[in-house]
């Protein structure tokens, strides 16, 4: 245990004398995560992802970050730090390809530990093609179309004159 660390002395004596020797006991503690990464994180494309965890253990602890099993190298895209006990990974301007499993691994002479998070980057909805105004004769059927972009699934709501349309015999919605 860590509490067993300290200075130890052995003293031996008899009728004609006493002798002693001393030594220090150092107990090395493997890394352990006091605060782990969230299990999963969903972020909007274009923002900075911030992952943080707290690690205890005997110095010197080395922290390595992985994306989908591959070590991450610090760059303009990936900012990493380990100060005291806080390990941080920032991913600048996330894109869809940044969606992956990220692992923080802490190592020292006594062992290693790791924790992970799943990052899911999504695009907000937008219109590739917007609704177009139309004129038609009374009694004819109207087809109103628009095309969306972004990360599905979408929650689509239609309204007429600011009142939500209820689907039924008069109104039908088709998603392709």
Coordinates of C-alpha atoms in Angstrom, one line a residue:
X1 CA 0.0 0.0 0.0
X2 CA 1.0 3.6 -0.4
X3 CA 0.8 4.0 3.4
X4 CA 3.6 1.4 3.7
X5 CA 6.1 3.8 2.1
X6 CA 8.7 5.3 4.4
X7 CA 12.0 4.8 6.2
X8 CA 12.7 1.4 7.7
X9 CA 15.5 0.6 10.2
X10 CA 16.7 -2.8 11.5
X11 CA 18.7 -2.7 14.7
X12 CA 20.5 -5.7 16.2
X13 CA 22.2 -5.9 19.5
X14 CA 23.9 -8.3 21.9
X15 CA 26.1 -8.2 25.0
X16 CA 29.0 -6.5 23.2
X17 CA 27.4 -4.1 20.8
X18 CA 24.6 -2.7 18.6
X19 CA 24.4 -2.3 14.8
X20 CA 21.7 -0.7 12.6
X21 CA 20.9 -0.3 9.0
X22 CA 18.2 1.8 7.2
X23 CA 16.5 1.9 3.9
X24 CA 13.6 3.7 2.2
X25 CA 10.6 1.9 0.8
X26 CA 9.0 3.5 -2.2
X27 CA 5.6 2.2 -3.2
X28 CA 4.6 2.9 -6.8
X29 CA 1.0 3.2 -7.6
X30 CA -0.4 2.4 -11.0
X31 CA -2.5 5.0 -12.7
X32 CA -6.2 5.1 -12.0
X33 CA -9.0 7.3 -13.3
X34 CA -10.7 9.3 -10.6
X35 CA -12.9 11.0 -13.3
X36 CA -13.4 9.1 -16.5
X37 CA -14.5 10.4 -19.9
X38 CA -18.3 10.5 -20.6
X39 CA -19.4 7.2 -22.3
X40 CA -20.6 9.1 -25.4
X41 CA -20.7 12.6 -26.7
X42 CA -22.7 14.1 -29.6
X43 CA -21.4 17.4 -31.1
X44 CA -22.4 19.8 -33.9
X45 CA -20.0 19.9 -36.8
X46 CA -17.6 22.8 -36.7
X47 CA -17.1 23.2 -32.9
X48 CA -14.2 22.2 -30.7
X49 CA -14.5 18.9 -28.8
X50 CA -13.2 19.0 -25.2
X51 CA -12.4 15.7 -23.4
X52 CA -11.1 15.8 -19.8
X53 CA -10.3 13.1 -17.2
X54 CA -8.5 13.1 -13.9
X55 CA -5.8 10.5 -13.1
X56 CA -4.0 9.5 -9.9
X57 CA -0.9 7.4 -9.5
X58 CA 2.8 7.6 -8.9
X59 CA 4.7 10.0 -11.1
X60 CA 5.8 10.0 -13.8
X61 CA 2.6 9.2 -15.6
X62 CA 2.6 9.2 -19.4
X63 CA -0.8 9.9 -21.1
X64 CA -1.5 8.7 -24.7
X65 CA -4.7 9.4 -26.6
X66 CA -6.0 7.1 -29.3
X67 CA -8.6 7.5 -32.1
X68 CA -10.1 4.2 -33.3
X69 CA -7.0 2.4 -32.0
X70 CA -4.4 4.7 -33.6
X71 CA -2.2 7.0 -31.4
X72 CA -3.1 10.7 -31.8
X73 CA -0.2 13.0 -32.5
X74 CA -0.4 16.7 -31.3
X75 CA -1.1 19.1 -34.2
X76 CA -3.2 22.1 -35.1
X77 CA -6.2 19.7 -35.1
X78 CA -5.4 17.9 -31.8
X79 CA -4.4 19.7 -28.7
X80 CA -3.3 17.5 -25.7
X81 CA -2.1 18.3 -22.2
X82 CA -1.5 16.6 -18.9
X83 CA -1.0 19.0 -16.1
X84 CA -0.9 17.6 -12.5
X85 CA -3.6 15.0 -12.7
X86 CA -5.8 16.5 -15.5
X87 CA -5.6 15.0 -19.0
X88 CA -7.2 17.0 -21.8
X89 CA -7.8 16.3 -25.5
X90 CA -9.2 19.0 -27.7
X91 CA -10.3 18.4 -31.3
X92 CA -10.5 21.6 -33.2
X93 CA -13.3 22.3 -35.7
X94 CA -14.8 18.7 -35.6
X95 CA -16.0 17.2 -38.8
X96 CA -18.1 14.0 -39.5
X97 CA -14.8 12.0 -40.0
X98 CA -13.9 12.8 -36.3
X99 CA -16.8 10.5 -35.2
X100 CA -14.9 7.6 -33.5
X101 CA -14.0 5.9 -30.3
X102 CA -11.4 7.9 -28.3
X103 CA -9.3 6.3 -25.6
X104 CA -7.2 8.0 -22.9
X105 CA -4.4 5.6 -21.7
X106 CA -2.3 6.4 -18.6
X107 CA 0.9 4.5 -18.0
X108 CA 3.7 4.4 -15.4
X109 CA 6.3 1.9 -14.1
X110 CA 3.6 0.2 -11.9
X111 CA 0.9 -0.3 -14.7
X112 CA -1.7 1.3 -16.9
X113 CA -5.3 2.2 -17.0
X114 CA -7.6 3.6 -19.7
X115 CA -11.1 5.0 -20.3
X116 CA -12.9 5.8 -23.5
X117 CA -15.7 7.8 -25.1
X118 CA -17.6 7.6 -28.4
X119 CA -17.8 10.8 -30.3
X120 CA -20.6 11.3 -32.7
X121 CA -20.4 14.4 -34.9
X122 CA -23.6 15.5 -36.6
X123 CA -24.5 18.2 -39.1
X124 CA -27.5 20.4 -38.3
X125 CA -30.5 20.2 -40.8
X126 CA -30.5 22.5 -43.8
X127 CA -32.4 22.6 -47.0
X128 CA -30.8 21.5 -50.3
X129 CA -34.0 22.5 -52.0
X130 CA -36.6 24.8 -50.4
X131 CA -40.4 24.8 -50.8
X132 CA -41.5 26.7 -53.9
X133 CA -44.7 28.8 -54.1
X134 CA -47.3 27.4 -56.5
X135 CA -50.6 28.2 -58.1
X136 CA -53.2 25.5 -59.0
X137 CA -56.8 25.2 -60.0
X138 CA -59.4 24.5 -57.3
X139 CA -60.0 20.8 -56.9
X140 CA -56.5 19.8 -58.0
X141 CA -54.0 18.0 -55.8
X142 CA -50.9 19.9 -54.7
X143 CA -47.5 18.4 -54.2
X144 CA -45.1 20.4 -52.1
X145 CA -41.5 19.2 -52.0
X146 CA -38.3 20.1 -50.2
X147 CA -35.0 18.3 -49.9
X148 CA -33.0 18.2 -46.6
X149 CA -29.3 17.8 -45.8
X150 CA -27.7 17.1 -42.5
X151 CA -27.5 14.1 -40.2
X152 CA -30.6 11.9 -40.1
X153 CA -32.9 11.0 -38.5
X154 CA -34.9 14.1 -39.0
X155 CA -38.1 15.2 -37.1
X156 CA -40.2 16.8 -39.9
X157 CA -43.2 18.9 -39.1
X158 CA -45.5 20.6 -41.7
X159 CA -47.7 23.6 -40.9
X160 CA -50.3 25.7 -42.8
X161 CA -50.7 29.3 -41.7
X162 CA -48.7 28.6 -38.6
X163 CA -50.9 25.7 -37.5
X164 CA -49.4 22.2 -37.5
X165 CA -50.8 19.9 -40.2
X166 CA -52.2 16.6 -39.0
X167 CA -51.6 13.7 -41.4
X168 CA -54.7 12.0 -42.7
X169 CA -56.8 11.6 -45.8
X170 CA -56.3 15.2 -46.9
X171 CA -52.5 15.4 -46.1
X172 CA -49.9 12.8 -46.8
X173 CA -46.2 13.0 -46.2
X174 CA -43.7 10.9 -48.1
X175 CA -40.0 10.7 -47.0
X176 CA -37.4 9.3 -49.4

